[in-house]
């Protein structure tokens, strides 16, 4: 929806408005429809706007409510804002706009930081209280909307993207050795609050942070996932679970229609996006606008899945855009894609999602997308073995980790070999209460950590780079809570997502349900051939990379000699992982 930024000084100095402007200027694609800057005492707030809900100037941000003494900058969408508005009007609040931003302000005044528990949606916001001088930061339950910050003894600076903080200047850009181990081991996932840079943190999902005028910051987590059935669900039959699955998904898809502009669907032709189209068709008589992307075939690897998306288009008579992209466009797009990433993301489908978003944004401002279904309904191949795992940590690491610590020590130079932090993190997370079975431990970790800092981050970065808002109904917190209660055997049976598949048969054709599992196809990049291989080679052998001294030359040469022989358990290129980090650092001038 937008990009937010701000500064809070603790030392009595006025905030530097020019820094906020520089942050805002890097986020024009996140908000091309307007901008605003407000200075209040020790606080400066900036905003870039993408108009989705309440297109009038009354909803412009930063939004100031002088009567309540509150100012807000906000990125996201609160889907239940009409109901909350009615509730707040019943409490005596008067509104001067018609969107969700003002609802956040009034809700904060009515309920304080606990207002987040009333919201159904995706959000990251900052609220400044005039009377106390306090700033409250908050992020939605699943971390769909990002919030990065830097903090020292004199000031706090925050923004929707990491590159915008770099534009403000004065950021410690040294590599965080713990985050580096996460990146190289945990499939490029760096759990919050860390980022790959020592000087930049990210607010964790489901977290509210209150910052006092003297700089004291306190955080609390307001939501968590509990696995296991409720008492009233213990006698459910399979048919009951299927019906309940459809019911919660219908609500989630319908909620995400709240907008004052048209809402389309990214249609891959798989179960998840196809089900969204089918459920949307139940809610609206208007023709649904759908979008699919394809590349040319490389060898025996198909570059598109149009034959499956065509089935859904025909069944529901959507207004479909079949976007065929010549892979010669992928290399320049890849460079732009890496430059806008808030953190290095290794998945080879990033550039495909980036190019798809650029094309889709020519037609609509908002889309629904199917991310999250695999993590919450058990669609990945590493889940079935977790049902009988006697050593959950070892079973998970063997399936998901890109390398063990022994190989990690072959990759990086000695000074970076400070501990197996990724494995320790997973061990600690598995020990938390609320998920007793190994399968539940793995799915909770993926839903709360991996999903947030891989697929969800990919969606936000690549769509917002095109001024496109993506809404993810599978990550409605009520859907995620429901999925955590579904018996694991009903999730992982018959290749995974069993209950979702069986429920889906009531809505969409079985041929898109029973098809082989697909992924976003970008064959030319997946196999690092031709120009892509040369780009990777240069990034690792140029003077900047050599001067950084991050990787051991012998390991780099081994990968370059046979890139297709060195693949992670998740079928990713180990060479691309090393190269991507260097390309990201170099794109931001980090040496």
Coordinates of C-alpha atoms in Angstrom, one line a residue:
X1 CA 0.0 0.0 0.0
X2 CA 2.7 2.5 1.0
X3 CA 6.1 3.3 2.4
X4 CA 6.7 4.8 5.8
X5 CA 9.8 6.3 7.4
X6 CA 10.7 8.4 10.4
X7 CA 13.2 9.7 12.9
X8 CA 12.9 10.1 16.7
X9 CA 15.7 12.1 18.4
X10 CA 16.6 11.4 22.0
X11 CA 19.2 14.1 22.5
X12 CA 17.2 17.3 22.4
X13 CA 18.1 18.0 18.8
X14 CA 15.5 18.5 16.0
X15 CA 15.2 15.6 13.6
X16 CA 16.9 16.0 10.2
X17 CA 14.0 16.2 7.8
X18 CA 16.4 15.8 4.9
X19 CA 17.1 12.3 6.0
X20 CA 13.4 11.4 6.0
X21 CA 13.1 12.9 2.5
X22 CA 16.0 10.7 1.3
X23 CA 14.3 7.7 2.8
X24 CA 11.0 8.6 1.1
X25 CA 12.7 9.2 -2.2
X26 CA 14.0 5.6 -2.4
X27 CA 10.4 4.4 -1.9
X28 CA 8.6 6.1 -4.7
X29 CA 7.5 2.8 -6.2
X30 CA 5.9 1.8 -2.9
X31 CA 3.8 5.0 -3.0
X32 CA 3.7 6.9 -6.3
X33 CA 0.4 8.6 -5.7
X34 CA 1.4 11.1 -3.0
X35 CA 3.8 11.9 -0.2
X36 CA 3.8 13.7 3.1
X37 CA 6.2 14.9 5.8
X38 CA 5.3 16.0 9.3
X39 CA 7.7 17.3 12.0
X40 CA 6.5 17.3 15.6
X41 CA 9.1 18.1 18.2
X42 CA 11.7 15.4 18.4
X43 CA 9.9 13.3 15.7
X44 CA 9.7 13.5 11.9
X45 CA 7.4 11.2 10.0
X46 CA 7.4 10.6 6.2
X47 CA 5.0 8.7 4.0
X48 CA 4.7 7.6 0.3
X49 CA 1.1 6.7 -0.7
X50 CA -0.3 4.1 -3.0
X51 CA -4.1 4.9 -3.1
X52 CA -6.2 1.8 -2.5
X53 CA -8.7 2.6 0.2
X54 CA -10.3 6.1 0.4
X55 CA -8.7 7.7 -2.6
X56 CA -9.4 11.3 -1.3
X57 CA -6.9 13.7 0.2
X58 CA -8.7 13.3 3.5
X59 CA -6.8 10.0 3.9
X60 CA -3.4 11.5 3.1
X61 CA -0.5 10.6 5.4
X62 CA 1.1 11.3 7.8
X63 CA -2.4 11.6 9.3
X64 CA -2.7 14.1 12.2
X65 CA -5.6 14.1 14.6
X66 CA -5.1 17.2 16.6
X67 CA -8.1 16.5 18.9
X68 CA -6.6 13.2 20.0
X69 CA -3.0 14.4 19.8
X70 CA -1.9 11.6 17.6
X71 CA 0.0 11.3 14.3
X72 CA 0.3 8.1 12.3
X73 CA 2.2 6.7 9.3
X74 CA 1.0 3.4 8.2
X75 CA 1.6 0.8 5.5
X76 CA -0.9 -2.0 4.8
X77 CA -4.6 -2.8 4.8
X78 CA -7.0 -3.4 7.7
X79 CA -9.7 -5.5 6.2
X80 CA -12.2 -5.3 9.1
X81 CA -11.9 -1.5 9.3
X82 CA -15.6 -0.9 8.4
X83 CA -16.7 -3.0 11.4
X84 CA -14.1 -1.3 13.7
X85 CA -15.2 2.1 12.5
X86 CA -18.8 1.3 13.4
X87 CA -17.7 0.1 16.9
X88 CA -15.6 3.2 17.5
X89 CA -18.4 5.5 16.3
X90 CA -20.5 3.7 19.0
X91 CA -18.0 4.8 21.5
X92 CA -18.4 8.5 20.4
X93 CA -15.5 8.9 17.9
X94 CA -16.1 11.1 14.9
X95 CA -14.3 10.5 11.6
X96 CA -13.1 13.0 9.0
X97 CA -12.1 10.4 6.4
X98 CA -13.4 7.1 5.0
X99 CA -10.4 4.7 5.1
X100 CA -8.6 2.4 7.4
X101 CA -5.8 4.8 8.4
X102 CA -8.0 6.9 10.6
X103 CA -9.5 3.8 12.2
X104 CA -6.0 2.9 13.4
X105 CA -5.7 6.3 15.0
X106 CA -9.0 6.1 16.8
X107 CA -8.5 2.5 17.8
X108 CA -5.1 3.4 19.3
X109 CA -6.7 6.2 21.3
X110 CA -9.5 3.8 22.5
X111 CA -7.5 0.7 23.2
X112 CA -3.8 1.8 23.3
X113 CA -1.2 -0.5 21.9
X114 CA -3.7 -3.4 22.3
X115 CA -5.5 -2.0 19.3
X116 CA -3.5 -4.4 17.2
X117 CA -5.4 -7.4 18.6
X118 CA -8.6 -5.9 17.0
X119 CA -7.1 -5.7 13.5
X120 CA -7.5 -8.2 10.8
X121 CA -5.0 -7.4 8.1
X122 CA -1.4 -6.6 7.2
X123 CA 0.2 -3.6 8.7
X124 CA 3.2 -1.8 9.9
X125 CA 2.7 1.6 11.6
X126 CA 4.2 4.3 13.8
X127 CA 2.1 6.5 16.0
X128 CA 3.5 9.6 17.7
X129 CA 1.7 10.8 20.9
X130 CA 1.9 14.6 21.3
X131 CA 1.4 14.7 25.0
X132 CA 3.8 12.0 26.0
X133 CA 6.3 12.3 23.2
X134 CA 6.2 8.5 22.9
X135 CA 6.4 6.6 19.6
X136 CA 4.7 3.2 19.1
X137 CA 5.8 0.9 16.3
X138 CA 3.8 -2.2 15.4
X139 CA 3.8 -5.0 12.8
X140 CA 1.1 -7.5 11.8
X141 CA 0.9 -11.1 13.1
X142 CA 2.6 -12.8 10.1
X143 CA 5.0 -10.0 9.3
X144 CA 3.4 -9.4 5.9
X145 CA 4.4 -5.8 6.0
X146 CA 8.0 -5.0 6.9
X147 CA 9.5 -2.5 9.4
X148 CA 13.3 -1.9 9.6
X149 CA 15.1 0.3 12.0
X150 CA 18.4 1.6 13.3
X151 CA 18.8 2.8 16.9
X152 CA 21.6 4.3 18.9
X153 CA 21.9 6.5 22.0
X154 CA 20.8 9.6 20.1
X155 CA 18.1 8.5 17.7
X156 CA 15.7 6.0 16.2
X157 CA 15.2 5.8 12.5
X158 CA 12.7 3.4 10.9
X159 CA 11.4 2.6 7.4
X160 CA 9.6 0.1 5.3
X161 CA 12.8 -0.9 3.5
X162 CA 16.4 -1.4 4.4
X163 CA 17.8 0.4 1.4
X164 CA 15.9 3.5 2.4
X165 CA 17.7 3.5 5.8
X166 CA 21.0 3.3 3.9
X167 CA 19.9 6.4 1.9
X168 CA 19.5 8.3 5.2
X169 CA 23.2 7.7 5.9
X170 CA 25.3 6.9 9.0
X171 CA 24.3 3.2 9.1
X172 CA 26.8 0.5 10.3
X173 CA 27.0 -1.7 7.2
X174 CA 29.4 -4.3 8.5
X175 CA 28.2 -7.9 8.2
X176 CA 26.5 -9.5 11.2
X177 CA 28.4 -12.8 11.7
X178 CA 25.3 -14.4 13.3
X179 CA 23.1 -13.4 10.4
X180 CA 25.7 -14.6 7.9
X181 CA 25.6 -18.0 9.4
X182 CA 21.8 -17.9 9.2
X183 CA 21.9 -16.8 5.6
X184 CA 24.3 -19.6 4.5
X185 CA 22.6 -22.3 6.5
X186 CA 18.9 -21.5 6.9
X187 CA 18.2 -21.1 3.1
X188 CA 18.9 -17.3 3.3
X189 CA 16.4 -16.8 6.1
X190 CA 17.6 -14.4 8.8
X191 CA 15.2 -14.4 11.7
X192 CA 14.3 -11.1 13.3
X193 CA 15.5 -8.9 14.8
X194 CA 18.7 -9.4 12.8
X195 CA 19.5 -8.5 9.2
X196 CA 22.6 -9.3 7.3
X197 CA 23.9 -5.8 8.3
X198 CA 25.0 -5.2 11.9
X199 CA 23.5 -1.7 12.1
X200 CA 20.0 -2.6 10.9
X201 CA 17.3 -4.5 12.7
X202 CA 13.7 -5.5 11.8
X203 CA 10.8 -5.4 14.2
X204 CA 9.6 -9.0 14.6
X205 CA 6.1 -10.0 13.5
X206 CA 3.2 -9.8 16.0
X207 CA 5.2 -7.2 18.0
X208 CA 4.5 -3.8 19.4
X209 CA 7.5 -1.6 20.4
X210 CA 7.0 1.5 22.6
X211 CA 9.8 4.0 22.4
X212 CA 10.0 6.6 25.2
X213 CA 11.4 10.2 24.6
X214 CA 14.7 9.2 26.3
X215 CA 15.2 6.3 23.9
X216 CA 14.1 3.4 26.2
X217 CA 12.5 0.8 24.0
X218 CA 10.2 -2.0 25.2
X219 CA 8.7 -4.7 23.0
X220 CA 6.0 -7.2 23.5
X221 CA 4.6 -10.1 21.4
X222 CA 0.9 -9.9 21.1
X223 CA 0.1 -13.1 19.2
X224 CA 1.3 -16.7 19.0
X225 CA 0.4 -20.0 17.4
X226 CA -0.9 -22.9 19.3
X227 CA -1.1 -26.3 17.7
X228 CA -3.8 -28.9 18.5
X229 CA -7.5 -29.2 18.2
X230 CA -10.0 -27.2 20.3
X231 CA -12.3 -29.2 22.5
X232 CA -15.3 -28.6 20.2
X233 CA -13.3 -30.0 17.2
X234 CA -12.1 -33.3 18.7
X235 CA -15.1 -35.2 17.2
X236 CA -14.8 -33.7 13.7
X237 CA -14.9 -36.0 10.7
X238 CA -12.8 -35.4 7.7
X239 CA -15.8 -33.9 6.0
X240 CA -16.2 -31.5 8.9
X241 CA -12.6 -30.4 8.5
X242 CA -13.0 -29.9 4.8
X243 CA -16.1 -27.8 5.3
X244 CA -14.4 -25.7 8.0
X245 CA -11.4 -25.2 5.7
X246 CA -13.7 -23.8 3.0
X247 CA -15.6 -21.6 5.4
X248 CA -12.4 -20.0 6.8
X249 CA -11.0 -19.5 3.4
X250 CA -14.2 -18.0 2.0
X251 CA -14.1 -15.4 4.8
X252 CA -10.4 -14.6 4.1
X253 CA -10.8 -14.2 0.4
X254 CA -13.9 -12.0 0.8
X255 CA -12.2 -9.8 3.3
X256 CA -9.4 -9.1 0.8
X257 CA -11.9 -7.5 -1.6
X258 CA -12.1 -4.4 0.5
X259 CA -10.7 -1.7 -1.7
X260 CA -11.8 1.3 -3.8
X261 CA -9.9 0.0 -6.8
X262 CA -10.3 -3.4 -8.7
X263 CA -8.6 -6.5 -7.2
X264 CA -7.1 -9.1 -9.4
X265 CA -5.5 -12.6 -8.8
X266 CA -2.0 -13.9 -9.6
X267 CA -2.9 -17.3 -11.1
X268 CA -0.2 -19.9 -11.4
X269 CA -2.5 -22.7 -12.2
X270 CA -1.8 -24.5 -9.0
X271 CA -4.2 -25.4 -6.2
X272 CA -3.7 -22.3 -4.0
X273 CA -4.2 -19.5 -6.5
X274 CA -6.9 -21.5 -8.4
X275 CA -8.9 -21.9 -5.2
X276 CA -8.7 -18.2 -4.6
X277 CA -10.2 -17.6 -8.0
X278 CA -12.9 -20.2 -7.4
X279 CA -13.8 -18.6 -4.0
X280 CA -13.8 -15.1 -5.5
X281 CA -16.2 -16.3 -8.1
X282 CA -18.7 -17.2 -5.4
X283 CA -18.5 -13.7 -3.9
X284 CA -18.9 -11.6 -7.0
X285 CA -20.8 -11.5 -10.3
X286 CA -18.1 -9.3 -11.8
X287 CA -15.5 -10.8 -14.1
X288 CA -12.3 -11.6 -12.2
X289 CA -9.0 -10.4 -13.7
X290 CA -6.2 -13.0 -13.6
X291 CA -2.6 -13.0 -14.5
X292 CA 0.0 -15.7 -15.4
X293 CA 3.6 -15.5 -16.5
X294 CA 5.7 -17.8 -18.6
X295 CA 9.3 -18.1 -19.9
X296 CA 10.6 -20.3 -22.7
X297 CA 11.5 -23.9 -22.0
X298 CA 15.1 -24.8 -21.2
X299 CA 15.9 -28.4 -22.0
X300 CA 13.1 -30.5 -20.6
X301 CA 12.2 -27.9 -18.0
X302 CA 9.0 -26.2 -18.9
X303 CA 9.0 -22.4 -18.6
X304 CA 5.3 -21.9 -18.0
X305 CA 2.3 -23.6 -16.5
X306 CA -0.3 -22.1 -18.8
X307 CA -2.0 -25.4 -19.5
X308 CA -3.2 -25.4 -15.9
X309 CA -4.1 -21.8 -15.5
X310 CA -6.1 -22.1 -18.8
X311 CA -8.3 -24.7 -17.1
X312 CA -9.3 -22.2 -14.4
X313 CA -9.7 -19.3 -16.9
X314 CA -12.1 -21.5 -18.9
X315 CA -14.0 -22.7 -15.8
X316 CA -14.6 -19.3 -14.3
X317 CA -14.4 -17.2 -17.4
X318 CA -11.9 -14.8 -16.0
X319 CA -10.4 -11.8 -17.9
X320 CA -7.0 -13.4 -18.2
X321 CA -3.6 -11.9 -19.1
X322 CA -1.1 -14.5 -20.2
X323 CA 2.3 -12.8 -19.9
X324 CA 5.0 -14.5 -21.9
X325 CA 8.4 -13.0 -21.1
X326 CA 11.6 -13.5 -23.2
X327 CA 14.3 -14.6 -20.8
X328 CA 16.7 -12.1 -22.4
X329 CA 14.8 -9.6 -20.3
X330 CA 15.6 -11.5 -17.2
X331 CA 19.2 -10.5 -16.7
X332 CA 18.6 -6.7 -16.6
X333 CA 15.5 -7.3 -14.6
X334 CA 17.5 -9.4 -12.2
X335 CA 19.9 -6.6 -11.5
X336 CA 17.0 -4.2 -10.7
X337 CA 15.3 -6.9 -8.7
X338 CA 18.4 -7.4 -6.5
X339 CA 18.9 -3.7 -6.1
X340 CA 15.4 -3.2 -4.6
X341 CA 15.6 -6.2 -2.2
X342 CA 15.4 -5.2 1.4
X343 CA 17.6 -8.2 2.2
X344 CA 19.3 -10.7 -0.1
X345 CA 16.8 -13.4 -1.1
X346 CA 18.2 -16.4 -2.8
X347 CA 15.2 -18.0 -4.4
X348 CA 15.6 -18.1 -8.1
X349 CA 11.9 -17.2 -8.7
X350 CA 12.5 -13.6 -7.4
X351 CA 13.1 -12.2 -10.8
X352 CA 10.0 -14.0 -12.2
X353 CA 7.9 -12.5 -9.5
X354 CA 9.5 -9.1 -10.0
X355 CA 8.8 -9.1 -13.8
X356 CA 5.3 -10.5 -13.3
X357 CA 4.5 -7.6 -10.8
X358 CA 5.8 -5.0 -13.3
X359 CA 3.4 -6.4 -16.0
X360 CA 0.4 -6.8 -13.7
X361 CA 0.8 -3.3 -12.3
X362 CA -0.1 -2.0 -15.8
X363 CA -3.6 -3.3 -15.3
X364 CA -4.5 -3.3 -11.5
X365 CA -3.2 -1.9 -8.2
X366 CA -4.2 -4.8 -6.0
X367 CA -4.0 -8.6 -6.4
X368 CA -4.6 -11.6 -4.3
X369 CA -1.9 -14.3 -4.2
X370 CA -1.6 -17.8 -2.9
X371 CA 1.6 -17.6 -0.8
X372 CA 1.5 -19.4 2.6
X373 CA -0.6 -22.4 1.8
X374 CA 2.3 -24.8 1.8
X375 CA 3.6 -23.7 5.1
X376 CA 0.3 -23.8 7.0
X377 CA -1.4 -26.7 5.3
X378 CA 1.6 -29.0 5.0
X379 CA 2.6 -28.9 1.4
X380 CA 6.4 -29.4 1.6
X381 CA 8.3 -32.6 1.2
X382 CA 10.1 -32.3 4.5
X383 CA 6.8 -32.5 6.5
X384 CA 5.9 -36.2 6.2
X385 CA 9.2 -37.5 7.6
X386 CA 8.6 -35.2 10.6
X387 CA 5.6 -37.3 11.6
X388 CA 7.8 -40.1 12.8
X389 CA 11.0 -38.2 13.5
X390 CA 12.9 -39.3 16.6
X391 CA 15.3 -36.4 16.3
X392 CA 13.2 -33.5 15.0
X393 CA 16.1 -31.1 14.8
X394 CA 18.3 -33.4 12.8
X395 CA 15.4 -34.4 10.5
X396 CA 14.5 -30.8 9.8
X397 CA 18.1 -29.6 9.3
X398 CA 18.8 -32.5 6.9
X399 CA 15.8 -31.6 4.7
X400 CA 15.9 -27.8 4.9
X401 CA 19.4 -26.5 5.7
X402 CA 21.6 -25.6 2.7
X403 CA 24.7 -26.9 4.4
X404 CA 25.9 -28.1 7.8
X405 CA 28.4 -26.2 10.0
X406 CA 31.3 -28.2 8.7
X407 CA 30.7 -27.1 5.2
X408 CA 29.9 -23.6 6.3
X409 CA 33.5 -23.4 7.7
X410 CA 34.7 -24.3 4.2
X411 CA 32.7 -21.5 2.7
X412 CA 33.7 -18.5 4.8
X413 CA 37.0 -17.2 6.0
X414 CA 38.1 -17.9 9.6
X415 CA 36.9 -14.7 11.2
X416 CA 33.3 -15.5 10.2
X417 CA 33.4 -19.0 11.8
X418 CA 31.9 -18.0 15.1
X419 CA 29.2 -20.7 15.7
X420 CA 26.4 -22.8 14.3
X421 CA 23.8 -20.1 15.1
X422 CA 21.2 -21.3 12.7
X423 CA 21.0 -24.8 14.1
X424 CA 20.9 -23.4 17.7
X425 CA 18.1 -21.1 16.7
X426 CA 16.0 -24.0 15.3
X427 CA 16.7 -26.0 18.4
X428 CA 15.5 -23.2 20.7
X429 CA 12.4 -22.6 18.6
X430 CA 11.5 -26.3 18.6
X431 CA 11.7 -26.3 22.4
X432 CA 9.1 -23.5 22.8
X433 CA 5.7 -24.6 24.3
X434 CA 2.6 -24.8 22.1
X435 CA 3.8 -27.4 19.5
X436 CA 4.6 -30.8 21.0
X437 CA 4.8 -33.1 18.0
X438 CA 7.8 -32.9 15.7
X439 CA 5.6 -32.1 12.7
X440 CA 4.0 -29.3 14.6
X441 CA 7.4 -27.9 15.6
X442 CA 8.5 -27.8 12.0
X443 CA 5.3 -26.2 10.7
X444 CA 5.2 -23.6 13.4
X445 CA 8.9 -22.7 12.7
X446 CA 8.1 -22.4 9.0
X447 CA 4.9 -20.4 9.6
X448 CA 6.4 -17.9 12.0
X449 CA 10.0 -17.6 10.7
X450 CA 10.7 -19.1 7.3
X451 CA 7.5 -17.9 5.7
X452 CA 7.9 -14.4 7.0
X453 CA 11.5 -14.0 5.9
X454 CA 11.4 -15.8 2.6
X455 CA 8.1 -16.1 0.6
X456 CA 6.3 -13.2 2.3
X457 CA 9.2 -10.9 2.0
X458 CA 9.6 -11.9 -1.6
X459 CA 5.9 -11.0 -2.3
X460 CA 6.2 -7.6 -0.5
X461 CA 9.5 -6.6 -2.1
X462 CA 8.7 -7.6 -5.7
X463 CA 5.1 -6.3 -5.8
X464 CA 5.7 -3.0 -4.1
X465 CA 8.7 -2.4 -6.4
X466 CA 6.0 -2.2 -9.1
X467 CA 3.5 -0.1 -7.1
X468 CA 1.3 -3.2 -6.7
X469 CA -0.3 -4.3 -3.4
X470 CA -0.4 -8.1 -2.9
X471 CA -2.9 -9.6 -0.4
X472 CA -2.4 -13.1 0.9
X473 CA -5.7 -14.8 2.1
X474 CA -3.9 -17.9 3.3
X475 CA -2.1 -15.7 5.8
X476 CA -5.2 -14.3 7.4
X477 CA -4.4 -15.0 11.0
X478 CA -7.7 -16.8 11.4
X479 CA -6.8 -19.2 8.6
X480 CA -3.3 -19.7 10.1
X481 CA -4.8 -20.4 13.6
X482 CA -7.3 -22.8 12.0
X483 CA -4.7 -24.7 10.0
X484 CA -2.7 -25.1 13.2
X485 CA -5.6 -27.0 14.7
X486 CA -6.1 -29.3 11.8
X487 CA -4.8 -32.8 12.6
X488 CA -1.4 -33.1 11.0
X489 CA -2.3 -36.4 9.2
X490 CA -5.0 -34.6 7.3
X491 CA -2.4 -32.0 6.2
X492 CA 0.5 -34.2 5.0
X493 CA -1.5 -37.2 3.6
X494 CA -1.1 -38.0 -0.1
X495 CA 1.8 -35.6 -0.9
X496 CA 0.6 -32.8 1.4
X497 CA -2.2 -30.2 1.7
X498 CA -4.6 -33.1 1.7
X499 CA -7.5 -31.4 3.5
X500 CA -7.1 -28.3 1.4
X501 CA -7.1 -30.4 -1.8
X502 CA -10.2 -32.4 -0.8
X503 CA -12.0 -29.2 0.2
X504 CA -10.9 -27.6 -3.1
X505 CA -12.6 -30.3 -5.1
X506 CA -15.9 -28.8 -4.1
X507 CA -14.9 -25.5 -5.8
X508 CA -12.3 -26.1 -8.6
X509 CA -11.6 -28.8 -11.2
X510 CA -9.6 -31.8 -9.9
X511 CA -7.1 -31.6 -12.8
X512 CA -5.4 -28.6 -11.2
X513 CA -5.5 -30.3 -7.8
X514 CA -4.0 -33.7 -8.9
X515 CA -1.3 -32.2 -11.1
X516 CA 2.4 -32.5 -10.1
X517 CA 3.5 -29.8 -7.7
X518 CA 4.9 -26.8 -9.6
X519 CA 7.1 -23.8 -8.8
X520 CA 7.5 -20.4 -10.3
X521 CA 9.6 -21.4 -13.4
X522 CA 12.6 -19.4 -14.3
X523 CA 14.7 -22.1 -15.9
X524 CA 17.5 -19.9 -17.3
X525 CA 18.4 -18.6 -13.8
X526 CA 17.7 -21.9 -12.0
X527 CA 20.6 -23.5 -13.8
X528 CA 23.0 -20.6 -13.8
X529 CA 24.0 -20.8 -17.4
X530 CA 25.3 -18.3 -20.0
X531 CA 25.1 -14.6 -19.0
X532 CA 23.7 -15.5 -15.5
X533 CA 26.7 -17.7 -14.8
X534 CA 29.0 -14.9 -16.0
X535 CA 27.3 -12.4 -13.7
X536 CA 27.7 -14.8 -10.8
X537 CA 31.4 -15.4 -11.6
X538 CA 32.2 -11.7 -11.9
X539 CA 30.4 -10.9 -8.6
X540 CA 32.6 -13.3 -6.8
X541 CA 35.9 -12.6 -8.5
X542 CA 35.9 -8.8 -8.9
X543 CA 38.1 -6.5 -6.8
X544 CA 35.2 -5.6 -4.4
X545 CA 34.5 -9.2 -3.5
X546 CA 38.2 -10.1 -3.2
X547 CA 38.8 -7.1 -0.9
X548 CA 35.8 -8.1 1.3
X549 CA 37.5 -11.4 2.1
X550 CA 34.2 -13.1 2.9
X551 CA 34.5 -16.5 1.1
X552 CA 37.4 -18.9 0.9
X553 CA 38.8 -18.9 -2.7
X554 CA 39.1 -22.7 -2.9
X555 CA 35.3 -23.1 -2.2
X556 CA 34.4 -20.4 -4.8
X557 CA 36.6 -22.1 -7.4
X558 CA 35.0 -25.5 -6.7
X559 CA 31.5 -24.1 -7.3
X560 CA 32.5 -22.2 -10.4
X561 CA 34.1 -25.3 -11.9
X562 CA 30.9 -27.3 -11.7
X563 CA 28.0 -25.0 -10.6
X564 CA 25.2 -27.6 -11.4
X565 CA 26.8 -30.2 -9.3
X566 CA 26.5 -28.2 -6.1
X567 CA 22.9 -28.0 -5.2
X568 CA 21.2 -27.6 -1.8
X569 CA 18.6 -30.0 -0.5
X570 CA 15.9 -27.6 -1.6
X571 CA 17.3 -27.7 -5.2
X572 CA 18.9 -24.3 -5.0
X573 CA 22.3 -23.3 -6.5
X574 CA 25.0 -23.0 -3.9
X575 CA 26.9 -20.8 -6.3
X576 CA 23.9 -18.5 -6.7
X577 CA 23.6 -18.2 -2.9
X578 CA 27.2 -16.9 -2.6
X579 CA 26.8 -14.6 -5.6
X580 CA 23.5 -13.2 -4.6
X581 CA 24.8 -11.9 -1.3
X582 CA 27.8 -10.2 -3.1
X583 CA 25.5 -8.7 -5.8
X584 CA 23.2 -7.3 -3.1
X585 CA 26.1 -5.8 -1.1
X586 CA 27.7 -4.4 -4.2
X587 CA 24.4 -2.9 -5.5
X588 CA 24.2 -0.8 -2.3
X589 CA 27.9 0.2 -2.4
X590 CA 28.7 -1.8 0.7
X591 CA 32.4 -2.7 0.8

